[in-house]
Amino acid sequence: MISRRKLLKRLGALPLVGGVIGSGIPLSGSMAANSEISPKRDIVQELGLRSFINAAGTYTAMTASLMPKEVMDTINFSSRHYIMLDEVQDKVGEKIAALCHAEAATVTAGCWSAMVLGTAGVLTGKDQQKIRQLPNLEGMKSEVIVQKSHNVGYVHAITNTGVSVVEVETAADVDRAVNGKTAMMWFLNYTAPDGKIKHEEWVALGKKHGIPTMIDMAADVPPVENLWKYNDMGFDLVCVSGGKAIKGPQSAGILMGRKDLIEAARLSAPPRGGTIGRGMKVNKEEILGMYVALDEYIKKDHDKEWQEWEDKVAYVASVVEKIDSVTTEVSVPEIANHTPYLKIGWDPEKIQLTRAQMQEKLRQGNPSIEVISGGDHAISMTVFMLRPKEEKIVAKRIAEELNIAKV
């Protein structure tokens, strides 16, 4: 959490609200805050698509993050070269593994794909017959142990391989659940606070019984250290989304961990056909772009970036708090999308506006802005997907709508 004292200190160093409202920032479109060169063919405009300022976060439905120039340069450059796909995966995998303290790594078609392929590798090893027959598990282990609080929608990634989920709550439950059919133990990181068995104990239980452990930490960077934390902890497989805070291709992810399991997982992935992962194709541009995105992300000055996020959150708060009955609250999720969030609430007796109405007015405005729910009469927003100066546009538009709705 960010302390109120720290936030107020930041507010004191920022311009007065009048400087925002009268700043003259053009609002002709969501690209207004950026100096971008338009292509000869503006396909977004041509198709009538809505481009918006993303103050909501790295949601898949909102196309997550924007890839930086270094990543796009890599994608564009590599698109003009033919390279054998396995060779790209070999070289990139070595680099990613070194960066993230893993024995091996491979780029996948998102975090979901990493989980499917990783589970497949655990089930089949390098047995070609088993690889061809998935999700038919005849002759293979068929159960994955999962904590009850972790057994939510994302578990479908591993059940795609045909396995059944065995729920547990305690270490004693794990001891009782392990049998000759047990293939793997799966851990969902963002629900870790809800489970009775924490990371280290989960890994220890896996090692005790000789069962591979996998962790899904899709959106769990920042902090950057998480990229190697769970490899260092001893998880056999670690699955990460590539297109969220790392800002790689949204359709890419990373599977890393034990070398034998990564090698086995790749046998179910393209360019091989007749496998459960054939549809999870990642092209050379995405693989190379994912590596550059990861490399750039790790090298970034993360303390400076966090400071910038806090300053932007404080800026928006300084604007809207000048309006009677409006309150703000800053929080940071413990796990998943670990960045500063600003909740903006108002008294419905003084500002006749519901949360849904506010969201729609921001969505339909110029520029279009996306935020998330903060309650019946509150919205929540994050700044880590904003481009330069967009926090000023967001603050101005929210303040406008709040003032219009004042009784």
mmCIF file of C-alpha atoms in Angstrom:
data_model
loop_
_atom_site.group_PDB
_atom_site.id
_atom_site.type_symbol
_atom_site.label_atom_id
_atom_site.label_comp_id
_atom_site.label_asym_id
_atom_site.label_seq_id
_atom_site.Cartn_x
_atom_site.Cartn_y
_atom_site.Cartn_z
ATOM 1 C CA MET A 1 0.000 0.000 0.000
ATOM 2 C CA ILE A 2 1.088 3.591 -0.605
ATOM 3 C CA SER A 3 0.891 5.693 2.546
ATOM 4 C CA ARG A 4 -1.337 8.753 2.596
ATOM 5 C CA ARG A 5 1.597 10.827 3.825
ATOM 6 C CA LYS A 6 3.713 9.786 0.857
ATOM 7 C CA LEU A 7 0.888 10.564 -1.572
ATOM 8 C CA LEU A 8 0.272 14.011 -0.089
ATOM 9 C CA LYS A 9 3.975 14.777 -0.338
ATOM 10 C CA ARG A 10 3.821 13.989 -4.044
ATOM 11 C CA LEU A 11 0.705 16.128 -4.478
ATOM 12 C CA GLY A 12 2.542 19.108 -3.065
ATOM 13 C CA ALA A 13 5.111 18.920 -5.821
ATOM 14 C CA LEU A 14 2.557 18.849 -8.639
ATOM 15 C CA PRO A 15 0.974 21.734 -10.601
ATOM 16 C CA LEU A 16 -2.309 23.238 -9.385
ATOM 17 C CA VAL A 17 -5.541 21.921 -10.857
ATOM 18 C CA GLY A 18 -6.111 25.074 -12.863
ATOM 19 C CA GLY A 19 -3.021 24.262 -14.832
ATOM 20 C CA VAL A 20 -4.626 21.010 -15.880
ATOM 21 C CA ILE A 21 -8.052 22.264 -16.795
ATOM 22 C CA GLY A 22 -6.623 25.102 -18.828
ATOM 23 C CA SER A 23 -3.689 23.192 -20.215
ATOM 24 C CA GLY A 24 -4.938 23.185 -23.766
ATOM 25 C CA ILE A 25 -4.199 19.497 -24.256
ATOM 26 C CA PRO A 26 -5.835 18.486 -27.549
ATOM 27 C CA LEU A 27 -8.470 15.787 -27.207
ATOM 28 C CA SER A 28 -8.919 14.892 -30.868
ATOM 29 C CA GLY A 29 -8.208 11.209 -30.305
ATOM 30 C CA SER A 30 -6.518 8.684 -28.080
ATOM 31 C CA MET A 31 -3.252 9.219 -29.944
ATOM 32 C CA ALA A 32 -3.304 12.909 -29.059
ATOM 33 C CA ALA A 33 -0.745 12.561 -26.298
ATOM 34 C CA ASN A 34 1.810 10.962 -28.572
ATOM 35 C CA SER A 35 3.836 12.112 -31.535
ATOM 36 C CA GLU A 36 3.190 9.225 -33.896
ATOM 37 C CA ILE A 37 3.629 9.047 -37.613
ATOM 38 C CA SER A 38 0.438 7.784 -39.201
ATOM 39 C CA PRO A 39 0.836 5.086 -41.843
ATOM 40 C CA LYS A 40 -0.331 5.651 -45.395
ATOM 41 C CA ARG A 41 -3.249 3.385 -44.620
ATOM 42 C CA ASP A 42 -4.921 4.003 -41.254
ATOM 43 C CA ILE A 43 -6.573 0.618 -40.842
ATOM 44 C CA VAL A 44 -8.050 1.542 -37.443
ATOM 45 C CA GLN A 45 -9.939 4.466 -38.951
ATOM 46 C CA GLU A 46 -10.710 2.580 -42.140
ATOM 47 C CA LEU A 47 -12.505 -0.175 -40.233
ATOM 48 C CA GLY A 48 -14.175 2.227 -37.834
ATOM 49 C CA LEU A 49 -12.474 0.723 -34.797
ATOM 50 C CA ARG A 50 -12.494 2.491 -31.444
ATOM 51 C CA SER A 51 -9.037 3.335 -30.136
ATOM 52 C CA PHE A 52 -8.944 4.295 -26.468
ATOM 53 C CA ILE A 53 -6.757 5.384 -23.586
ATOM 54 C CA ASN A 54 -6.187 2.362 -21.370
ATOM 55 C CA ALA A 55 -6.551 3.353 -17.728
ATOM 56 C CA ALA A 56 -7.989 -0.068 -16.882
ATOM 57 C CA GLY A 57 -5.032 -2.443 -17.058
ATOM 58 C CA THR A 58 -3.658 -5.353 -19.063
ATOM 59 C CA TYR A 59 -6.935 -7.112 -19.815
ATOM 60 C CA THR A 60 -6.956 -9.497 -22.759
ATOM 61 C CA ALA A 61 -10.277 -8.049 -23.966
ATOM 62 C CA MET A 62 -8.619 -4.633 -24.144
ATOM 63 C CA THR A 63 -5.616 -6.067 -26.040
ATOM 64 C CA ALA A 64 -3.427 -5.840 -22.936
ATOM 65 C CA SER A 65 -0.320 -3.695 -23.504
ATOM 66 C CA LEU A 66 1.364 -1.809 -26.341
ATOM 67 C CA MET A 67 4.672 -3.122 -27.619
ATOM 68 C CA PRO A 68 7.591 -0.663 -27.394
ATOM 69 C CA LYS A 69 9.615 0.453 -30.393
ATOM 70 C CA GLU A 70 12.459 -1.999 -29.725
ATOM 71 C CA VAL A 71 10.019 -4.901 -29.911
ATOM 72 C CA MET A 72 8.281 -3.642 -33.047
ATOM 73 C CA ASP A 73 11.643 -3.009 -34.727
ATOM 74 C CA THR A 74 12.581 -6.628 -33.988
ATOM 75 C CA ILE A 75 9.273 -7.924 -35.338
ATOM 76 C CA ASN A 76 9.506 -5.853 -38.504
ATOM 77 C CA PHE A 77 13.148 -6.718 -39.142
ATOM 78 C CA SER A 78 12.713 -10.451 -38.601
ATOM 79 C CA SER A 79 9.639 -10.470 -40.846
ATOM 80 C CA ARG A 80 11.981 -9.968 -43.802
ATOM 81 C CA HIS A 81 14.016 -13.111 -43.071
ATOM 82 C CA TYR A 82 13.345 -16.822 -43.359
ATOM 83 C CA ILE A 83 14.641 -18.721 -40.314
ATOM 84 C CA MET A 84 13.953 -22.276 -39.195
ATOM 85 C CA LEU A 85 11.379 -22.115 -36.417
ATOM 86 C CA ASP A 86 13.070 -24.644 -34.125
ATOM 87 C CA GLU A 87 16.366 -22.797 -34.439
ATOM 88 C CA VAL A 88 14.679 -19.577 -33.320
ATOM 89 C CA GLN A 89 13.139 -21.369 -30.339
ATOM 90 C CA ASP A 90 16.492 -22.982 -29.468
ATOM 91 C CA LYS A 91 18.436 -19.728 -29.402
ATOM 92 C CA VAL A 92 15.728 -17.617 -27.781
ATOM 93 C CA GLY A 93 15.024 -20.338 -25.222
ATOM 94 C CA GLU A 94 18.672 -20.344 -24.139
ATOM 95 C CA LYS A 95 18.632 -16.563 -23.680
ATOM 96 C CA ILE A 96 15.341 -16.505 -21.752
ATOM 97 C CA ALA A 97 16.473 -19.372 -19.520
ATOM 98 C CA ALA A 98 19.669 -17.494 -18.642
ATOM 99 C CA LEU A 99 17.757 -14.298 -17.875
ATOM 100 C CA CYS A 100 15.224 -16.092 -15.662
ATOM 101 C CA HIS A 101 17.458 -18.612 -13.854
ATOM 102 C CA ALA A 102 15.836 -21.619 -15.549
ATOM 103 C CA GLU A 103 17.392 -24.723 -17.081
ATOM 104 C CA ALA A 104 15.440 -24.176 -20.298
ATOM 105 C CA ALA A 105 12.634 -22.093 -21.776
ATOM 106 C CA THR A 106 10.403 -21.803 -24.816
ATOM 107 C CA VAL A 107 8.070 -19.129 -26.176
ATOM 108 C CA THR A 108 4.443 -20.237 -26.284
ATOM 109 C CA ALA A 109 1.132 -18.918 -27.603
ATOM 110 C CA GLY A 110 0.344 -17.147 -24.333
ATOM 111 C CA CYS A 111 0.405 -18.356 -20.734
ATOM 112 C CA TRP A 112 -2.522 -20.728 -21.356
ATOM 113 C CA SER A 113 -0.530 -22.453 -24.080
ATOM 114 C CA ALA A 114 2.459 -22.684 -21.715
ATOM 115 C CA MET A 115 0.281 -24.578 -19.249
ATOM 116 C CA VAL A 116 -1.154 -26.931 -21.867
ATOM 117 C CA LEU A 117 2.241 -27.717 -23.379
ATOM 118 C CA GLY A 118 3.946 -27.988 -20.003
ATOM 119 C CA THR A 119 1.330 -30.450 -18.763
ATOM 120 C CA ALA A 120 1.615 -32.392 -22.014
ATOM 121 C CA GLY A 121 5.371 -32.646 -21.532
ATOM 122 C CA VAL A 122 4.896 -33.998 -18.018
ATOM 123 C CA LEU A 123 2.396 -36.604 -19.247
ATOM 124 C CA THR A 124 4.186 -37.846 -22.354
ATOM 125 C CA GLY A 125 7.878 -37.244 -21.842
ATOM 126 C CA LYS A 126 9.478 -37.828 -25.249
ATOM 127 C CA ASP A 127 7.337 -40.858 -26.081
ATOM 128 C CA GLN A 128 6.045 -40.187 -29.612
ATOM 129 C CA GLN A 129 3.095 -42.547 -29.246
ATOM 130 C CA LYS A 130 1.894 -40.786 -26.114
ATOM 131 C CA ILE A 131 2.393 -37.396 -27.761
ATOM 132 C CA ARG A 132 0.200 -38.440 -30.693
ATOM 133 C CA GLN A 133 -2.598 -39.840 -28.533
ATOM 134 C CA LEU A 134 -3.229 -36.869 -26.198
ATOM 135 C CA PRO A 135 -5.786 -36.115 -24.774
ATOM 136 C CA ASN A 136 -6.364 -39.870 -24.650
ATOM 137 C CA LEU A 137 -4.448 -40.777 -21.475
ATOM 138 C CA GLU A 138 -4.456 -44.545 -21.860
ATOM 139 C CA GLY A 139 -1.172 -45.813 -20.424
ATOM 140 C CA MET A 140 -0.357 -42.452 -18.818
ATOM 141 C CA LYS A 141 -0.805 -40.772 -15.468
ATOM 142 C CA SER A 142 -4.066 -38.878 -15.367
ATOM 143 C CA GLU A 143 -4.429 -36.734 -12.222
ATOM 144 C CA VAL A 144 -3.223 -33.279 -11.237
ATOM 145 C CA ILE A 145 -3.366 -32.098 -7.622
ATOM 146 C CA VAL A 146 -4.741 -28.574 -7.136
ATOM 147 C CA GLN A 147 -5.646 -26.625 -4.015
ATOM 148 C CA LYS A 148 -9.382 -26.080 -3.691
ATOM 149 C CA SER A 149 -8.995 -22.283 -3.684
ATOM 150 C CA HIS A 150 -6.880 -22.505 -6.874
ATOM 151 C CA ASN A 151 -9.446 -24.584 -8.774
ATOM 152 C CA VAL A 152 -10.900 -21.758 -10.866
ATOM 153 C CA GLY A 153 -11.343 -21.179 -14.597
ATOM 154 C CA TYR A 154 -7.680 -21.234 -15.559
ATOM 155 C CA VAL A 155 -7.462 -24.883 -14.513
ATOM 156 C CA HIS A 156 -9.067 -25.662 -17.890
ATOM 157 C CA ALA A 157 -5.658 -25.128 -19.495
ATOM 158 C CA ILE A 158 -4.312 -28.248 -17.847
ATOM 159 C CA THR A 159 -7.535 -30.274 -18.193
ATOM 160 C CA ASN A 160 -7.283 -29.676 -21.962
ATOM 161 C CA THR A 161 -4.744 -32.501 -21.892
ATOM 162 C CA GLY A 162 -7.347 -34.908 -20.528
ATOM 163 C CA VAL A 163 -6.263 -34.960 -16.895
ATOM 164 C CA SER A 164 -8.608 -34.889 -13.911
ATOM 165 C CA VAL A 165 -8.226 -32.431 -11.050
ATOM 166 C CA VAL A 166 -7.858 -33.720 -7.504
ATOM 167 C CA GLU A 167 -8.663 -31.019 -4.934
ATOM 168 C CA VAL A 168 -6.725 -30.664 -1.690
ATOM 169 C CA GLU A 169 -6.582 -28.110 1.112
ATOM 170 C CA THR A 170 -3.785 -29.194 3.451
ATOM 171 C CA ALA A 171 -0.391 -30.865 3.229
ATOM 172 C CA ALA A 172 -1.953 -33.963 4.753
ATOM 173 C CA ASP A 173 -4.512 -33.936 1.930
ATOM 174 C CA VAL A 174 -1.652 -33.926 -0.581
ATOM 175 C CA ASP A 175 -0.003 -36.896 1.105
ATOM 176 C CA ARG A 176 -3.277 -38.814 0.901
ATOM 177 C CA ALA A 177 -4.019 -37.730 -2.684
ATOM 178 C CA VAL A 178 -0.717 -38.814 -4.248
ATOM 179 C CA ASN A 179 -0.994 -42.179 -5.982
ATOM 180 C CA GLY A 180 0.213 -43.979 -9.093
ATOM 181 C CA LYS A 181 -1.996 -41.784 -11.293
ATOM 182 C CA THR A 182 -0.625 -38.459 -10.013
ATOM 183 C CA ALA A 183 1.137 -36.620 -12.836
ATOM 184 C CA MET A 184 1.664 -33.086 -11.516
ATOM 185 C CA MET A 185 0.864 -30.504 -8.835
ATOM 186 C CA TRP A 186 -0.462 -27.165 -10.148
ATOM 187 C CA PHE A 187 -0.283 -23.814 -8.320
ATOM 188 C CA LEU A 188 -2.213 -20.670 -9.338
ATOM 189 C CA ASN A 189 -0.184 -17.737 -8.088
ATOM 190 C CA TYR A 190 -2.823 -15.017 -7.903
ATOM 191 C CA THR A 191 -4.917 -17.164 -5.545
ATOM 192 C CA ALA A 192 -1.916 -17.974 -3.348
ATOM 193 C CA PRO A 193 -3.206 -15.844 -0.414
ATOM 194 C CA ASP A 194 -6.399 -17.932 -0.363
ATOM 195 C CA GLY A 195 -4.691 -21.315 -0.154
ATOM 196 C CA LYS A 196 -3.540 -23.066 3.014
ATOM 197 C CA ILE A 197 -0.373 -24.393 1.344
ATOM 198 C CA LYS A 198 2.084 -21.669 0.357
ATOM 199 C CA HIS A 199 4.689 -21.736 -2.420
ATOM 200 C CA GLU A 200 7.661 -23.234 -0.596
ATOM 201 C CA GLU A 201 5.625 -25.952 1.064
ATOM 202 C CA TRP A 202 3.961 -26.826 -2.272
ATOM 203 C CA VAL A 203 7.358 -27.261 -3.903
ATOM 204 C CA ALA A 204 8.615 -29.291 -0.944
ATOM 205 C CA LEU A 205 5.599 -31.606 -1.145
ATOM 206 C CA GLY A 206 6.221 -32.128 -4.856
ATOM 207 C CA LYS A 207 9.851 -33.033 -4.227
ATOM 208 C CA LYS A 208 8.892 -35.289 -1.319
ATOM 209 C CA HIS A 209 6.639 -37.357 -3.575
ATOM 210 C CA GLY A 210 8.691 -36.996 -6.773
ATOM 211 C CA ILE A 211 5.856 -35.088 -8.498
ATOM 212 C CA PRO A 212 6.601 -32.130 -10.856
ATOM 213 C CA THR A 213 5.183 -28.772 -9.753
ATOM 214 C CA MET A 214 3.890 -26.070 -12.104
ATOM 215 C CA ILE A 215 3.036 -22.447 -11.270
ATOM 216 C CA ASP A 216 0.813 -20.141 -13.330
ATOM 217 C CA MET A 217 2.060 -16.578 -12.707
ATOM 218 C CA ALA A 218 0.489 -15.072 -15.813
ATOM 219 C CA ALA A 219 0.120 -11.431 -14.734
ATOM 220 C CA ASP A 220 2.459 -11.490 -11.771
ATOM 221 C CA VAL A 221 5.140 -9.093 -12.924
ATOM 222 C CA PRO A 222 5.912 -6.559 -11.610
ATOM 223 C CA PRO A 223 7.898 -7.064 -9.492
ATOM 224 C CA VAL A 224 10.543 -8.041 -12.023
ATOM 225 C CA GLU A 225 12.101 -10.471 -9.534
ATOM 226 C CA ASN A 226 9.133 -12.804 -9.986
ATOM 227 C CA LEU A 227 10.579 -13.750 -13.371
ATOM 228 C CA TRP A 228 13.215 -15.839 -11.596
ATOM 229 C CA LYS A 229 11.806 -16.125 -8.059
ATOM 230 C CA TYR A 230 9.806 -19.285 -8.710
ATOM 231 C CA ASN A 231 12.558 -20.938 -10.728
ATOM 232 C CA ASP A 232 14.941 -20.277 -7.834
ATOM 233 C CA MET A 233 12.308 -21.612 -5.414
ATOM 234 C CA GLY A 234 12.282 -24.950 -7.185
ATOM 235 C CA PHE A 235 9.095 -25.082 -9.262
ATOM 236 C CA ASP A 236 9.663 -27.503 -12.139
ATOM 237 C CA LEU A 237 7.633 -25.432 -14.608
ATOM 238 C CA VAL A 238 6.816 -21.706 -14.602
ATOM 239 C CA CYS A 239 4.231 -20.159 -16.948
ATOM 240 C CA VAL A 240 4.136 -16.423 -17.753
ATOM 241 C CA SER A 241 2.104 -14.133 -20.016
ATOM 242 C CA GLY A 242 4.199 -12.169 -22.466
ATOM 243 C CA GLY A 243 1.883 -9.320 -23.422
ATOM 244 C CA LYS A 244 1.060 -7.745 -20.087
ATOM 245 C CA ALA A 245 3.608 -5.718 -18.074
ATOM 246 C CA ILE A 246 6.503 -7.207 -20.064
ATOM 247 C CA LYS A 247 4.919 -5.644 -23.181
ATOM 248 C CA GLY A 248 5.749 -8.404 -25.603
ATOM 249 C CA PRO A 249 3.279 -9.755 -28.178
ATOM 250 C CA GLN A 250 -0.039 -10.331 -26.420
ATOM 251 C CA SER A 251 -0.369 -13.719 -28.115
ATOM 252 C CA ALA A 252 2.974 -14.869 -26.674
ATOM 253 C CA GLY A 253 3.952 -16.375 -23.345
ATOM 254 C CA ILE A 254 6.863 -18.200 -21.750
ATOM 255 C CA LEU A 255 7.216 -21.735 -20.408
ATOM 256 C CA MET A 256 10.403 -22.256 -18.436
ATOM 257 C CA GLY A 257 11.833 -24.732 -15.988
ATOM 258 C CA ARG A 258 13.404 -28.197 -16.030
ATOM 259 C CA LYS A 259 15.227 -28.940 -19.276
ATOM 260 C CA ASP A 260 13.769 -32.426 -19.755
ATOM 261 C CA LEU A 261 10.214 -31.142 -19.301
ATOM 262 C CA ILE A 262 10.714 -28.186 -21.672
ATOM 263 C CA GLU A 263 12.153 -30.500 -24.315
ATOM 264 C CA ALA A 264 9.175 -32.823 -23.904
ATOM 265 C CA ALA A 265 6.711 -29.904 -24.052
ATOM 266 C CA ARG A 266 8.166 -28.684 -27.326
ATOM 267 C CA LEU A 267 7.419 -32.052 -28.940
ATOM 268 C CA SER A 268 3.717 -31.195 -28.657
ATOM 269 C CA ALA A 269 4.237 -27.699 -30.101
ATOM 270 C CA PRO A 270 4.558 -26.429 -33.696
ATOM 271 C CA PRO A 271 6.163 -26.950 -36.127
ATOM 272 C CA ARG A 272 5.247 -30.560 -35.274
ATOM 273 C CA GLY A 273 1.796 -31.652 -36.420
ATOM 274 C CA GLY A 274 -0.625 -34.258 -35.128
ATOM 275 C CA THR A 275 -0.214 -33.002 -31.565
ATOM 276 C CA ILE A 276 -2.427 -31.371 -28.953
ATOM 277 C CA GLY A 277 -0.516 -28.109 -29.370
ATOM 278 C CA ARG A 278 -0.532 -27.812 -33.158
ATOM 279 C CA GLY A 279 -2.932 -24.861 -33.019
ATOM 280 C CA MET A 280 -0.687 -23.008 -30.570
ATOM 281 C CA LYS A 281 1.595 -21.621 -33.246
ATOM 282 C CA VAL A 282 4.030 -18.809 -32.444
ATOM 283 C CA ASN A 283 5.766 -17.251 -35.431
ATOM 284 C CA LYS A 284 9.405 -16.215 -35.533
ATOM 285 C CA GLU A 285 8.482 -12.549 -35.185
ATOM 286 C CA GLU A 286 6.622 -13.203 -31.929
ATOM 287 C CA ILE A 287 9.376 -15.415 -30.539
ATOM 288 C CA LEU A 288 12.082 -12.844 -31.228
ATOM 289 C CA GLY A 289 9.830 -9.975 -30.149
ATOM 290 C CA MET A 290 9.105 -11.791 -26.880
ATOM 291 C CA TYR A 291 12.810 -12.187 -26.161
ATOM 292 C CA VAL A 292 13.568 -8.511 -26.832
ATOM 293 C CA ALA A 293 10.573 -7.420 -24.722
ATOM 294 C CA LEU A 294 11.767 -9.567 -21.820
ATOM 295 C CA ASP A 295 15.351 -8.383 -22.135
ATOM 296 C CA GLU A 296 14.292 -4.719 -22.245
ATOM 297 C CA TYR A 297 11.889 -5.190 -19.338
ATOM 298 C CA ILE A 298 14.513 -6.743 -17.090
ATOM 299 C CA LYS A 299 17.039 -3.993 -17.879
ATOM 300 C CA LYS A 300 14.515 -1.225 -17.139
ATOM 301 C CA ASP A 301 14.948 1.088 -14.141
ATOM 302 C CA HIS A 302 12.024 -0.323 -12.161
ATOM 303 C CA ASP A 303 12.388 2.068 -9.222
ATOM 304 C CA LYS A 304 12.134 5.009 -11.620
ATOM 305 C CA GLU A 305 9.135 3.457 -13.345
ATOM 306 C CA TRP A 306 7.345 2.943 -10.026
ATOM 307 C CA GLN A 307 8.046 6.567 -9.099
ATOM 308 C CA GLU A 308 6.490 7.670 -12.394
ATOM 309 C CA TRP A 309 3.399 5.580 -11.696
ATOM 310 C CA GLU A 310 3.012 7.094 -8.232
ATOM 311 C CA ASP A 311 3.398 10.598 -9.660
ATOM 312 C CA LYS A 312 0.723 9.969 -12.290
ATOM 313 C CA VAL A 313 -1.690 8.511 -9.737
ATOM 314 C CA ALA A 314 -1.049 11.509 -7.467
ATOM 315 C CA TYR A 315 -1.651 13.869 -10.373
ATOM 316 C CA VAL A 316 -5.075 12.424 -11.177
ATOM 317 C CA ALA A 317 -5.978 12.432 -7.480
ATOM 318 C CA SER A 318 -4.963 16.102 -7.181
ATOM 319 C CA VAL A 319 -7.393 17.026 -9.958
ATOM 320 C CA VAL A 320 -10.499 15.127 -8.894
ATOM 321 C CA GLU A 321 -10.155 15.752 -5.129
ATOM 322 C CA LYS A 322 -10.820 19.453 -5.733
ATOM 323 C CA ILE A 323 -14.436 18.534 -6.516
ATOM 324 C CA ASP A 324 -16.823 18.546 -3.547
ATOM 325 C CA SER A 325 -17.642 15.067 -2.153
ATOM 326 C CA VAL A 326 -15.044 13.289 -4.295
ATOM 327 C CA THR A 327 -12.633 11.002 -2.454
ATOM 328 C CA THR A 328 -9.654 8.977 -3.605
ATOM 329 C CA GLU A 329 -7.878 5.912 -2.298
ATOM 330 C CA VAL A 330 -4.595 4.405 -3.505
ATOM 331 C CA SER A 331 -3.928 0.678 -3.245
ATOM 332 C CA VAL A 332 -1.560 -1.908 -4.684
ATOM 333 C CA PRO A 333 -2.715 -5.518 -5.245
ATOM 334 C CA GLU A 334 -0.576 -7.996 -3.338
ATOM 335 C CA ILE A 335 -0.354 -10.327 -6.344
ATOM 336 C CA ALA A 336 -1.244 -9.897 -10.043
ATOM 337 C CA ASN A 337 -1.070 -6.477 -11.671
ATOM 338 C CA HIS A 338 1.071 -5.296 -8.764
ATOM 339 C CA THR A 339 0.900 -1.574 -9.573
ATOM 340 C CA PRO A 340 -0.701 1.503 -7.945
ATOM 341 C CA TYR A 341 -4.472 1.733 -8.441
ATOM 342 C CA LEU A 342 -6.544 4.857 -7.787
ATOM 343 C CA LYS A 343 -10.138 4.495 -6.622
ATOM 344 C CA ILE A 344 -12.244 7.602 -7.229
ATOM 345 C CA GLY A 345 -15.540 7.768 -5.347
ATOM 346 C CA TRP A 346 -18.280 10.369 -4.983
ATOM 347 C CA ASP A 347 -21.406 11.096 -2.940
ATOM 348 C CA PRO A 348 -24.452 10.236 -5.089
ATOM 349 C CA GLU A 349 -26.470 12.880 -3.232
ATOM 350 C CA LYS A 350 -24.160 15.572 -4.573
ATOM 351 C CA ILE A 351 -23.050 14.030 -7.857
ATOM 352 C CA GLN A 352 -25.860 12.202 -9.627
ATOM 353 C CA LEU A 353 -23.818 9.655 -11.510
ATOM 354 C CA THR A 354 -23.533 5.905 -11.209
ATOM 355 C CA ARG A 355 -20.336 3.997 -11.795
ATOM 356 C CA ALA A 356 -21.779 2.485 -14.997
ATOM 357 C CA GLN A 357 -22.814 5.914 -16.283
ATOM 358 C CA MET A 358 -19.349 7.306 -15.618
ATOM 359 C CA GLN A 359 -17.703 4.406 -17.427
ATOM 360 C CA GLU A 360 -19.978 4.872 -20.425
ATOM 361 C CA LYS A 361 -19.446 8.634 -20.586
ATOM 362 C CA LEU A 362 -15.664 8.117 -20.538
ATOM 363 C CA ARG A 363 -15.971 5.343 -23.114
ATOM 364 C CA GLN A 364 -18.091 7.432 -25.478
ATOM 365 C CA GLY A 365 -16.089 10.628 -25.030
ATOM 366 C CA ASN A 366 -13.332 12.056 -27.171
ATOM 367 C CA PRO A 367 -10.878 10.543 -26.569
ATOM 368 C CA SER A 368 -12.413 7.271 -25.456
ATOM 369 C CA ILE A 369 -11.127 6.118 -22.045
ATOM 370 C CA GLU A 370 -11.470 2.751 -20.307
ATOM 371 C CA VAL A 371 -11.520 2.423 -16.513
ATOM 372 C CA ILE A 372 -12.791 -0.346 -14.219
ATOM 373 C CA SER A 373 -15.376 -0.564 -11.463
ATOM 374 C CA GLY A 374 -14.603 0.688 -7.983
ATOM 375 C CA GLY A 375 -18.106 0.188 -6.556
ATOM 376 C CA ASP A 376 -21.623 1.550 -7.102
ATOM 377 C CA HIS A 377 -20.442 5.151 -7.099
ATOM 378 C CA ALA A 378 -16.749 4.773 -7.750
ATOM 379 C CA ILE A 379 -14.358 3.925 -10.529
ATOM 380 C CA SER A 380 -10.870 2.491 -10.320
ATOM 381 C CA MET A 381 -7.980 3.136 -12.659
ATOM 382 C CA THR A 382 -4.337 2.303 -13.096
ATOM 383 C CA VAL A 383 -1.694 4.272 -14.919
ATOM 384 C CA PHE A 384 0.881 1.653 -15.936
ATOM 385 C CA MET A 385 -0.565 1.269 -19.437
ATOM 386 C CA LEU A 386 -0.863 5.006 -20.047
ATOM 387 C CA ARG A 387 1.322 6.682 -22.632
ATOM 388 C CA PRO A 388 3.132 9.975 -21.961
ATOM 389 C CA LYS A 389 0.807 12.761 -20.767
ATOM 390 C CA GLU A 390 -2.318 10.624 -20.953
ATOM 391 C CA GLU A 391 -2.782 10.927 -17.190
ATOM 392 C CA LYS A 392 -3.577 14.603 -17.786
ATOM 393 C CA ILE A 393 -6.233 13.745 -20.333
ATOM 394 C CA VAL A 394 -7.747 11.115 -18.039
ATOM 395 C CA ALA A 395 -7.826 13.499 -15.071
ATOM 396 C CA LYS A 396 -9.403 16.255 -17.144
ATOM 397 C CA ARG A 397 -12.150 14.023 -18.547
ATOM 398 C CA ILE A 398 -13.052 12.443 -15.188
ATOM 399 C CA ALA A 399 -13.219 15.885 -13.584
ATOM 400 C CA GLU A 400 -15.410 17.157 -16.422
ATOM 401 C CA GLU A 401 -17.968 14.392 -15.994
ATOM 402 C CA LEU A 402 -18.025 14.732 -12.212
ATOM 403 C CA ASN A 403 -18.593 18.483 -12.483
ATOM 404 C CA ILE A 404 -21.340 18.093 -15.078
ATOM 405 C CA ALA A 405 -23.213 15.670 -12.800
ATOM 406 C CA LYS A 406 -23.055 17.902 -9.709
ATOM 407 C CA VAL A 407 -26.452 18.709 -8.209
#
